[in-house]
Backbone as JSON, one array per atom type, in Angstrom:
{
  "sequence": "MYEKTYTVRYSEVTDKAVSSLSALVSYFQDTTMFHSDTVGQGIHDLMEHHMAWLLASWRIEVYRYPRYAETVTARTWATKFAGVYGYRDFSLTDGQGDTIAVASSIWIQYDAGAKKMKRVTQEVADMYGAEGNFVFPDGDEGRIRAPKEYTDVGAVQVKRRDLDTNNHVNNIHYIDYALDALPADLAVRELRISYKKAAVLGDTIHIGLHTEGDTYTCVLHDGAGGVYTVLQFH",
  "N": [[-7.26, 0.95, 17.89], [-8.85, 1.54, 14.75], [-11.75, 1.77, 12.72], [-13.36, 1.53, 9.61], [-16.2, 1.56, 7.43], [-17.07, 0.32, 4.3], [-18.7, 0.34, 1.14], [-18.71, -1.66, -1.7], [-18.14, -0.28, -4.68], [-19.48, 0.2, -8.09], [-17.59, 1.25, -9.86], [-15.29, 0.22, -8.85], [-15.03, -2.54, -9.38], [-14.13, -5.63, -11.0], [-14.4, -7.47, -14.09], [-15.54, -9.63, -13.09], [-17.32, -8.78, -11.28], [-16.28, -8.3, -8.65], [-14.48, -6.75, -6.14], [-11.57, -4.95, -7.39], [-8.02, -5.64, -7.06], [-6.53, -3.36, -6.48], [-8.55, -1.64, -5.54], [-9.25, -2.98, -3.21], [-6.79, -2.73, -1.66], [-6.91, 0.0, -1.5], [-8.93, 0.45, 0.39], [-7.59, -0.16, 2.74], [-5.47, 1.74, 2.7], [-6.86, 4.15, 2.65], [-8.24, 3.88, 5.13], [-6.11, 4.1, 6.75], [-5.48, 6.78, 6.44], [-7.78, 8.18, 7.36], [-7.78, 7.28, 10.05], [-5.43, 8.53, 10.94], [-6.27, 11.18, 10.78], [-7.81, 11.35, 13.03], [-6.14, 11.37, 15.2], [-4.58, 13.62, 15.06], [-2.69, 13.58, 13.16], [-3.36, 13.95, 10.56], [-3.8, 14.58, 6.97], [-3.91, 17.44, 6.6], [-2.84, 18.38, 8.96], [-0.21, 17.31, 8.78], [0.72, 18.54, 6.34], [0.68, 21.3, 7.14], [2.77, 21.35, 8.84], [4.86, 20.63, 7.3], [5.39, 17.87, 7.0], [5.37, 14.26, 6.42], [4.03, 10.93, 5.92], [5.56, 8.35, 4.47], [4.95, 5.51, 2.46], [6.5, 2.45, 2.86], [6.42, -0.35, 2.55], [4.29, -3.13, 1.78], [2.6, -6.11, 2.97], [0.27, -8.34, 1.95], [-2.51, -10.49, 2.31], [-5.09, -12.04, 0.61], [-8.13, -13.56, 1.14], [-10.6, -13.78, -0.04], [-12.27, -11.82, -2.53], [-14.22, -8.96, -2.1], [-17.69, -8.66, -3.12], [-19.55, -6.75, -5.59], [-21.43, -4.06, -4.32], [-21.36, -5.14, -1.8], [-20.91, -4.76, 1.7], [-18.15, -3.9, 3.63], [-15.76, -4.01, 6.34], [-12.94, -2.2, 7.22], [-10.2, -2.41, 9.38], [-7.72, -0.91, 11.24], [-4.57, -0.6, 12.97], [-1.83, 0.69, 14.86], [1.18, -1.04, 15.22], [3.89, -0.97, 16.14], [6.66, 1.25, 16.74], [9.74, 2.35, 15.51], [12.73, 3.91, 15.36], [12.86, 5.71, 12.48], [10.54, 4.6, 11.56], [7.13, 3.51, 11.26], [4.81, 1.0, 12.1], [2.08, -0.71, 10.86], [-0.99, -2.57, 10.94], [-3.68, -4.46, 9.44], [-7.06, -5.52, 9.0], [-9.7, -6.91, 7.0], [-13.12, -7.34, 7.0], [-16.18, -9.15, 6.42], [-19.8, -8.78, 6.28], [-20.67, -10.75, 7.98], [-18.71, -10.96, 9.73], [-16.55, -12.37, 9.1], [-13.05, -12.74, 8.28], [-11.69, -11.49, 5.42], [-9.43, -10.47, 4.26], [-6.0, -9.59, 5.06], [-3.37, -7.46, 6.21], [-0.05, -6.01, 6.43], [1.95, -3.23, 7.04], [4.63, -0.83, 6.44], [5.74, 2.29, 7.32], [7.43, 5.43, 6.72], [8.49, 8.23, 8.5], [8.7, 11.4, 7.36], [10.43, 14.42, 6.88], [9.45, 16.92, 5.08], [10.21, 19.6, 4.69], [12.96, 19.6, 5.46], [13.75, 17.67, 3.79], [14.4, 14.97, 4.58], [14.43, 11.81, 6.27], [12.72, 11.4, 9.45], [13.15, 10.76, 12.83], [10.71, 8.98, 14.77], [9.04, 10.45, 17.26], [8.38, 10.01, 20.82], [6.13, 11.35, 21.54], [4.59, 11.4, 19.09], [4.35, 8.66, 18.67], [2.73, 8.0, 20.88], [0.33, 9.22, 20.22], [-0.87, 7.46, 18.42], [-0.61, 5.04, 19.69], [0.83, 2.13, 20.11], [-0.19, -1.07, 19.56], [0.73, -3.71, 19.25], [-0.15, -7.02, 18.44], [0.18, -8.51, 15.94], [-0.66, -9.26, 12.57], [0.69, -11.07, 11.11], [2.39, -13.25, 12.63], [4.83, -14.44, 12.11], [6.82, -12.56, 11.78], [7.75, -11.67, 9.3], [8.0, -9.04, 7.31], [7.35, -8.42, 4.69], [9.07, -6.99, 2.96], [10.85, -6.82, -0.1], [13.37, -7.61, -2.57], [14.51, -6.47, -5.72], [14.59, -8.91, -8.39], [17.58, -10.39, -9.86], [17.49, -10.69, -12.56], [15.26, -9.71, -15.1], [12.63, -9.08, -17.56], [11.91, -6.44, -19.63], [8.6, -5.41, -20.25], [6.96, -3.47, -20.94], [5.91, 0.08, -20.6], [4.98, 3.07, -18.8], [3.85, 6.46, -18.74], [3.98, 8.97, -16.2], [1.11, 10.67, -15.22], [-0.74, 13.66, -14.49], [-3.06, 12.86, -13.12], [-2.17, 10.75, -11.64], [-1.01, 11.52, -9.21], [-0.38, 12.26, -5.81], [-0.96, 14.0, -2.56], [1.63, 14.61, -2.0], [2.78, 15.1, -4.38], [3.74, 12.86, -5.53], [3.52, 9.72, -7.3], [0.63, 8.08, -6.46], [0.48, 5.47, -4.08], [-1.23, 3.32, -4.75], [-1.39, 3.27, -7.49], [0.8, 2.04, -8.53], [0.3, -0.61, -8.35], [-1.67, -1.13, -10.27], [-0.23, -0.41, -12.55], [1.64, -2.58, -12.64], [0.0, -4.82, -12.7], [-1.15, -4.61, -15.23], [0.78, -5.85, -16.75], [0.56, -8.52, -16.22], [-0.97, -11.86, -16.42], [-4.33, -11.83, -17.5], [-6.33, -13.26, -16.22], [-5.29, -13.7, -13.62], [-5.6, -14.55, -10.29], [-4.94, -12.92, -7.63], [-3.61, -13.8, -4.57], [-1.78, -13.31, -2.73], [0.24, -10.4, -2.02], [3.13, -8.57, -2.16], [4.92, -5.64, -1.63], [7.53, -3.34, -2.11], [8.45, -0.16, -1.79], [10.74, 1.91, -3.33], [11.73, 4.43, -4.49], [10.2, 7.56, -5.22], [8.0, 8.1, -7.88], [7.46, 10.79, -10.15], [5.59, 13.48, -11.72], [5.71, 13.24, -15.23], [7.71, 11.25, -15.33], [9.0, 8.34, -16.86], [7.95, 5.15, -16.4], [9.31, 2.09, -16.44], [8.35, -1.28, -17.01], [9.43, -4.22, -15.62], [9.52, -7.77, -15.72], [9.67, -10.73, -13.95], [9.28, -14.16, -13.87], [8.47, -16.94, -11.92], [7.47, -20.05, -11.57], [4.25, -19.86, -10.24], [4.58, -17.4, -9.35], [4.9, -13.91, -9.74], [7.05, -11.35, -10.37], [7.26, -7.92, -10.32], [9.32, -5.32, -11.6], [9.37, -2.0, -11.24], [10.91, 0.47, -12.88], [13.36, 3.16, -13.71], [14.68, 2.9, -16.14], [17.34, 3.53, -16.13], [18.72, 2.2, -14.18], [17.7, 2.92, -11.74], [15.31, 1.99, -9.26], [11.8, 2.14, -8.84], [9.67, 0.78, -7.61], [9.08, -2.54, -6.31], [7.11, -5.3, -6.86], [5.44, -8.23, -5.84], [3.54, -10.84, -6.88], [1.32, -13.44, -6.01]],
  "CA": [[-7.78, 0.45, 16.68], [-9.76, 2.39, 14.05], [-12.38, 1.07, 11.69], [-14.16, 2.27, 8.6], [-17.07, 0.69, 6.71], [-17.14, 0.7, 2.79], [-19.58, -0.46, 0.2], [-17.98, -1.88, -2.91], [-18.78, 0.46, -5.82], [-19.35, -0.37, -9.41], [-16.28, 1.71, -10.38], [-14.19, -0.49, -8.12], [-15.1, -3.93, -9.55], [-13.59, -6.22, -12.2], [-15.44, -8.13, -14.91], [-16.14, -10.7, -12.27], [-18.17, -8.09, -10.29], [-15.78, -8.25, -7.37], [-13.45, -5.64, -6.04], [-10.23, -5.1, -7.93], [-6.96, -5.69, -6.07], [-6.11, -2.03, -6.11], [-9.6, -1.07, -4.69], [-9.14, -3.55, -1.83], [-5.74, -2.06, -1.05], [-7.26, 1.4, -1.22], [-9.62, 0.45, 1.63], [-6.62, -0.18, 3.8], [-4.74, 3.03, 2.64], [-7.84, 5.26, 3.09], [-8.47, 3.82, 6.5], [-4.96, 4.66, 7.43], [-5.59, 8.26, 6.47], [-8.82, 8.52, 8.29], [-7.3, 7.06, 11.42], [-4.47, 9.59, 11.25], [-7.06, 12.35, 10.96], [-8.41, 11.4, 14.34], [-5.13, 11.54, 16.26], [-3.79, 14.81, 14.87], [-1.63, 13.35, 12.22], [-3.99, 13.96, 9.23], [-3.13, 15.24, 5.83], [-3.83, 18.93, 6.76], [-1.85, 18.61, 10.08], [1.16, 17.08, 8.18], [1.07, 19.68, 5.41], [0.91, 22.53, 7.87], [4.11, 21.23, 9.55], [5.8, 20.11, 6.19], [5.71, 16.51, 7.32], [4.61, 13.24, 5.67], [4.37, 9.6, 6.16], [5.77, 7.65, 3.26], [4.78, 4.07, 2.56], [7.74, 1.66, 2.51], [6.11, -1.71, 2.15], [3.06, -3.92, 2.05], [2.41, -7.5, 2.78], [-1.18, -8.5, 1.99], [-3.1, -11.78, 2.0], [-6.49, -12.0, 0.28], [-8.84, -14.92, 1.2], [-11.57, -13.62, -1.07], [-12.56, -10.47, -2.94], [-15.68, -8.63, -1.85], [-18.58, -8.46, -4.28], [-20.22, -5.41, -5.91], [-22.45, -3.63, -3.37], [-21.13, -5.76, -0.44], [-20.43, -3.9, 2.74], [-17.04, -4.55, 4.27], [-15.23, -3.1, 7.35], [-11.5, -2.23, 7.31], [-9.7, -2.07, 10.66], [-6.28, -0.74, 11.31], [-3.94, -0.27, 14.24], [-0.38, 0.76, 14.89], [1.72, -2.2, 16.02], [5.06, -0.53, 16.84], [7.42, 2.43, 16.22], [11.18, 2.07, 15.76], [13.57, 4.83, 14.56], [11.98, 6.58, 11.53], [9.53, 3.73, 11.06], [5.9, 3.15, 11.95], [4.29, -0.27, 11.58], [0.64, -0.68, 10.92], [-1.58, -3.75, 10.42], [-4.99, -4.3, 8.94], [-7.96, -6.6, 8.54], [-10.95, -6.6, 6.23], [-14.08, -8.37, 7.29], [-17.49, -8.99, 5.66], [-20.91, -8.54, 7.08], [-20.77, -11.87, 8.93], [-17.61, -10.86, 10.61], [-15.45, -13.26, 8.62], [-11.96, -12.06, 7.75], [-11.45, -11.74, 3.92], [-8.02, -10.03, 3.84], [-5.2, -9.01, 6.2], [-2.22, -6.75, 5.71], [0.92, -5.35, 7.25], [2.64, -2.16, 6.26], [5.75, -0.11, 7.1], [5.72, 3.73, 6.92], [8.56, 6.21, 7.11], [8.17, 9.61, 8.89], [9.52, 12.23, 6.47], [10.39, 15.89, 7.05], [9.44, 17.4, 3.71], [10.97, 20.73, 4.69], [14.4, 19.42, 5.45], [13.93, 16.65, 2.77], [15.05, 13.8, 5.14], [13.67, 11.03, 7.22], [12.81, 11.88, 10.82], [12.86, 9.73, 13.89], [9.43, 9.13, 15.33], [9.17, 10.87, 18.76], [7.43, 9.26, 21.69], [4.81, 11.99, 21.35], [3.82, 10.93, 17.93], [3.97, 7.24, 18.91], [1.56, 7.96, 21.79], [-0.92, 9.64, 19.52], [-1.37, 6.31, 17.8], [-0.74, 3.91, 20.68], [1.25, 0.86, 19.54], [-0.94, -2.19, 20.16], [1.19, -5.01, 18.91], [-1.21, -7.75, 17.77], [0.58, -8.55, 14.58], [-1.51, -10.22, 11.82], [1.62, -12.04, 10.63], [3.28, -13.52, 13.74], [6.13, -14.92, 11.7], [7.74, -11.43, 11.74], [8.09, -11.34, 7.93], [7.3, -7.76, 7.02], [6.99, -8.35, 3.32], [9.93, -6.3, 2.09], [11.47, -7.73, -1.09], [14.39, -7.01, -3.43], [14.37, -6.73, -7.18], [15.36, -9.98, -8.88], [18.72, -9.91, -10.68], [17.14, -10.75, -13.99], [13.84, -9.54, -15.49], [12.5, -8.65, -18.97], [11.01, -5.3, -19.8], [7.38, -5.81, -21.01], [6.09, -2.23, -21.13], [6.19, 1.33, -19.91], [3.92, 4.04, -18.65], [4.33, 7.78, -18.33], [3.16, 9.44, -15.11], [0.24, 11.8, -15.55], [-1.18, 14.41, -13.22], [-4.1, 12.16, -12.28], [-1.57, 9.71, -10.85], [-0.25, 12.09, -8.13], [-1.06, 12.4, -4.44], [-0.69, 15.32, -1.99], [3.04, 14.78, -1.96], [3.15, 15.23, -5.73], [4.36, 11.56, -5.95], [2.54, 8.79, -7.73], [-0.09, 7.46, -5.43], [0.95, 4.13, -3.95], [-2.13, 2.36, -5.39], [-1.27, 3.16, -8.98], [1.89, 1.14, -8.93], [-0.31, -1.98, -8.45], [-2.33, -1.22, -11.57], [0.81, -0.49, -13.59], [2.16, -3.85, -12.66], [-1.09, -5.8, -13.12], [-1.24, -4.59, -16.69], [1.76, -6.74, -17.35], [0.39, -9.94, -15.75], [-2.15, -12.48, -17.07], [-5.65, -11.11, -17.17], [-7.08, -14.14, -15.31], [-4.49, -13.99, -12.45], [-6.33, -14.32, -9.07], [-3.85, -12.67, -6.66], [-3.97, -14.17, -3.17], [-0.74, -12.68, -1.9], [0.96, -9.3, -2.63], [4.16, -7.91, -1.42], [5.35, -4.47, -2.36], [8.55, -2.52, -1.49], [8.62, 1.13, -2.49], [12.19, 2.29, -3.3], [11.8, 5.79, -4.64], [8.92, 8.04, -5.65], [7.87, 8.54, -9.28], [6.81, 12.09, -10.16], [5.04, 13.88, -13.02], [6.62, 13.13, -16.45], [8.62, 10.13, -15.27], [8.55, 7.12, -17.56], [8.19, 4.01, -15.57], [9.48, 0.81, -17.23], [7.8, -2.49, -16.27], [10.18, -5.38, -15.74], [8.81, -8.9, -15.22], [10.3, -12.06, -13.65], [8.26, -15.21, -13.47], [9.03, -18.17, -11.33], [6.31, -20.79, -11.21], [3.07, -19.0, -10.24], [4.93, -16.16, -8.69], [5.29, -12.89, -10.73], [7.65, -10.17, -9.66], [7.37, -6.81, -11.29], [10.18, -4.29, -11.18], [9.07, -0.66, -11.89], [12.22, 1.15, -12.85], [13.43, 4.34, -14.56], [15.4, 2.61, -17.32], [18.71, 3.84, -16.02], [19.22, 1.65, -13.0], [16.86, 3.3, -10.51], [14.0, 1.23, -9.08], [10.74, 2.85, -8.08], [8.87, -0.15, -6.77], [9.13, -3.97, -6.54], [5.87, -5.93, -6.5], [5.48, -9.69, -6.05], [2.16, -11.38, -6.86], [1.24, -14.88, -6.0]],
  "C": [[-8.83, 1.43, 16.15], [-10.45, 1.53, 13.0], [-13.23, 1.94, 10.78], [-14.94, 1.29, 7.72], [-17.04, 1.25, 5.19], [-18.09, -0.16, 2.14], [-18.88, -0.49, -1.15], [-18.74, -1.18, -4.04], [-18.6, -0.18, -7.15], [-17.99, 0.07, -10.04], [-15.13, 1.05, -9.8], [-14.1, -2.01, -8.53], [-14.47, -4.34, -10.87], [-14.73, -6.74, -13.08], [-16.07, -9.23, -14.18], [-17.16, -10.09, -11.22], [-17.73, -8.16, -8.82], [-14.75, -7.16, -7.37], [-12.16, -5.99, -6.72], [-9.22, -5.15, -6.78], [-6.63, -4.31, -5.51], [-7.23, -1.29, -5.25], [-9.53, -1.69, -3.3], [-8.04, -2.91, -1.08], [-6.06, -0.66, -0.65], [-8.09, 1.44, 0.08], [-8.7, 0.55, 2.79], [-5.88, 1.2, 3.82], [-5.66, 4.1, 3.09], [-8.14, 5.16, 4.6], [-7.35, 4.34, 7.3], [-5.09, 6.18, 7.49], [-6.62, 8.82, 7.43], [-8.52, 8.39, 9.74], [-6.33, 8.17, 11.84], [-5.12, 10.93, 11.47], [-7.52, 12.49, 12.42], [-7.49, 11.62, 15.46], [-4.24, 12.73, 16.01], [-2.59, 14.65, 13.94], [-2.17, 13.24, 10.77], [-3.33, 14.62, 8.18], [-2.91, 16.73, 6.07], [-2.85, 19.14, 7.84], [-0.49, 18.42, 9.47], [1.54, 18.22, 7.24], [1.38, 20.93, 6.1], [2.35, 22.49, 8.49], [5.16, 20.69, 8.6], [6.31, 18.71, 6.58], [4.94, 15.54, 6.41], [4.99, 11.87, 6.16], [4.38, 8.9, 4.8], [5.68, 6.17, 3.37], [6.03, 3.41, 2.07], [7.44, 0.32, 1.92], [4.79, -2.16, 2.52], [3.28, -5.47, 2.14], [0.88, -7.82, 2.97], [-1.54, -9.96, 1.59], [-4.54, -11.55, 1.75], [-7.12, -13.38, 0.27], [-9.94, -14.89, 0.22], [-11.82, -12.21, -1.37], [-14.02, -10.12, -2.68], [-16.44, -8.35, -3.07], [-19.13, -7.05, -4.38], [-21.39, -5.27, -4.88], [-22.3, -4.35, -1.94], [-20.56, -4.7, 0.46], [-19.26, -4.62, 3.5], [-16.47, -3.52, 5.28], [-13.66, -3.35, 7.44], [-11.12, -1.73, 8.68], [-8.21, -1.93, 10.56], [-5.77, -0.29, 12.69], [-2.45, -0.21, 14.09], [0.18, -0.42, 15.67], [3.02, -1.77, 16.79], [5.72, 0.63, 16.11], [8.85, 2.06, 16.47], [11.97, 3.08, 14.79], [12.64, 5.7, 13.71], [10.68, 5.84, 11.1], [8.27, 3.64, 11.9], [5.31, 1.98, 11.27], [2.82, -0.31, 11.88], [0.04, -1.96, 10.31], [-2.99, -3.54, 10.17], [-5.78, -5.64, 8.92], [-9.17, -6.05, 7.81], [-11.93, -7.7, 6.54], [-15.41, -8.04, 6.52], [-18.61, -8.79, 6.72], [-21.2, -9.52, 8.1], [-19.65, -11.81, 9.94], [-16.43, -11.71, 10.25], [-14.33, -12.39, 7.97], [-11.72, -12.45, 6.31], [-10.14, -11.24, 3.43], [-7.36, -9.41, 5.08], [-4.03, -8.37, 5.55], [-1.35, -6.2, 6.78], [1.63, -4.33, 6.45], [3.69, -1.46, 7.11], [5.66, 1.34, 6.53], [6.94, 4.46, 7.49], [8.12, 7.68, 7.4], [9.23, 10.46, 8.08], [9.36, 13.7, 6.73], [10.57, 16.52, 5.61], [10.21, 18.77, 3.62], [12.4, 20.6, 4.6], [14.76, 18.33, 4.4], [14.81, 15.47, 3.37], [14.07, 13.09, 6.02], [13.82, 11.58, 8.64], [12.43, 10.83, 11.8], [11.48, 10.05, 14.49], [9.6, 9.39, 16.83], [8.14, 10.03, 19.43], [6.04, 9.99, 21.69], [3.95, 11.56, 20.28], [3.38, 9.42, 18.12], [2.75, 7.11, 19.88], [0.33, 8.42, 21.21], [-1.63, 8.41, 18.95], [-1.58, 5.16, 18.82], [-0.35, 2.65, 20.02], [0.58, -0.33, 20.28], [-0.32, -3.53, 20.04], [0.14, -5.78, 18.11], [-0.93, -7.83, 16.25], [-0.19, -9.58, 13.82], [-0.56, -11.32, 11.26], [2.69, -12.31, 11.74], [4.62, -14.07, 13.41], [7.24, -13.79, 11.62], [8.18, -11.01, 10.31], [7.31, -10.15, 7.53], [6.99, -7.48, 5.57], [7.97, -7.65, 2.39], [10.7, -7.19, 1.18], [12.45, -6.86, -1.91], [13.99, -7.31, -4.85], [15.18, -7.95, -7.61], [16.53, -9.5, -9.81], [18.39, -9.88, -12.14], [15.61, -10.6, -14.15], [13.82, -9.01, -16.94], [11.52, -7.55, -19.03], [9.82, -5.66, -20.68], [6.53, -4.59, -21.26], [6.61, -1.0, -20.48], [5.02, 2.22, -19.83], [4.49, 5.38, -18.25], [3.41, 8.38, -17.32], [2.44, 10.65, -15.54], [-0.17, 12.5, -14.31], [-2.19, 13.6, -12.47], [-3.47, 11.0, -11.5], [-0.96, 10.18, -9.54], [-1.12, 12.23, -6.92], [-0.75, 13.81, -3.9], [0.73, 15.66, -1.9], [3.62, 15.06, -3.32], [3.97, 14.01, -6.17], [3.19, 10.78, -6.49], [1.92, 8.15, -6.57], [0.22, 5.97, -5.35], [0.12, 3.13, -4.66], [-1.85, 2.21, -6.79], [-0.19, 2.27, -9.39], [1.33, -0.3, -9.07], [-0.94, -2.17, -9.79], [-1.28, -1.22, -12.62], [1.33, -1.9, -13.72], [1.13, -4.92, -13.13], [-1.32, -5.78, -14.66], [-0.36, -5.52, -17.42], [1.58, -8.22, -17.08], [-0.81, -10.54, -16.51], [-3.5, -11.93, -16.57], [-6.45, -11.9, -16.07], [-6.41, -14.43, -13.93], [-5.36, -13.64, -11.22], [-5.29, -14.19, -7.99], [-4.36, -12.96, -5.25], [-2.86, -13.58, -2.25], [0.05, -11.62, -2.62], [1.94, -8.8, -1.73], [4.65, -6.76, -2.23], [6.44, -3.7, -1.5], [8.78, -1.31, -2.41], [10.09, 1.65, -2.25], [12.37, 3.86, -3.45], [10.56, 6.24, -5.33], [9.02, 8.44, -7.11], [7.12, 9.93, -9.25], [6.33, 12.38, -11.61], [6.06, 13.83, -14.11], [7.49, 11.99, -16.41], [8.05, 9.09, -16.23], [8.95, 5.93, -16.76], [8.22, 2.72, -16.47], [9.12, -0.33, -16.42], [8.71, -3.69, -16.56], [9.47, -6.57, -15.12], [9.75, -10.12, -15.13], [9.24, -13.01, -13.21], [8.99, -16.43, -12.99], [7.83, -19.04, -10.8], [5.04, -20.0, -11.33], [3.28, -17.76, -9.46], [5.48, -15.18, -9.68], [5.81, -11.71, -9.88], [7.89, -9.07, -10.68], [8.32, -5.8, -10.73], [9.84, -3.01, -11.95], [10.27, 0.15, -11.74], [12.28, 2.33, -13.83], [14.2, 4.16, -15.89], [16.84, 3.01, -17.31], [19.28, 3.36, -14.7], [18.55, 1.99, -11.68], [15.56, 2.56, -10.46], [12.97, 2.09, -8.28], [10.13, 1.88, -7.09], [9.13, -1.63, -7.23], [7.82, -4.54, -6.08], [6.0, -7.41, -6.78], [4.01, -10.22, -5.85], [2.17, -12.89, -6.84], [-0.22, -15.3, -5.86]]
}
């Protein structure tokens, strides 16, 4: 297990003076990166060997959002490895030790030189040490499919500021793209994301929306049948 402490910054809060959803998810994503740095799988290590870990999915439950200037601790650990996949879980706790959010994620090991997925070796798995201890014991990993019907409600063009070290849109930005299409007062308590293909500089991402009760499903697509990401907010 690896942990990292954060203080909620003003640049990360909403008009309610609490962390935005994307900022909260960033704590998890950043803790993943810092953990990988400590086991020899960090950004510079991966770039040197033309490798990458690509995020495939999230399942996140939020019990409450941390307040401006509040200190929180994000913890992460590898749960298992199977084929090309690495599984990683998370918790976010406040200063009293109370859990305020949990998450589960799936990552794909990718050989950027060969441009293909690569099976995770036992050596790499041993670097992390799979601990089990799943935060969602029901085994539901959060992966979702695009609904058959949805209505386009907007579009956004990918800018340079949206890109990560793989020259793909950073995983966090898809959340904000989708949230812009949802009611402003929506208090998201559960988020599921399935990443289908990477958006790159200059792409136009169309935002499709399907609503069923108090569940909103956003399909971020290319306008020609290709889906970048599916996000479900509840």
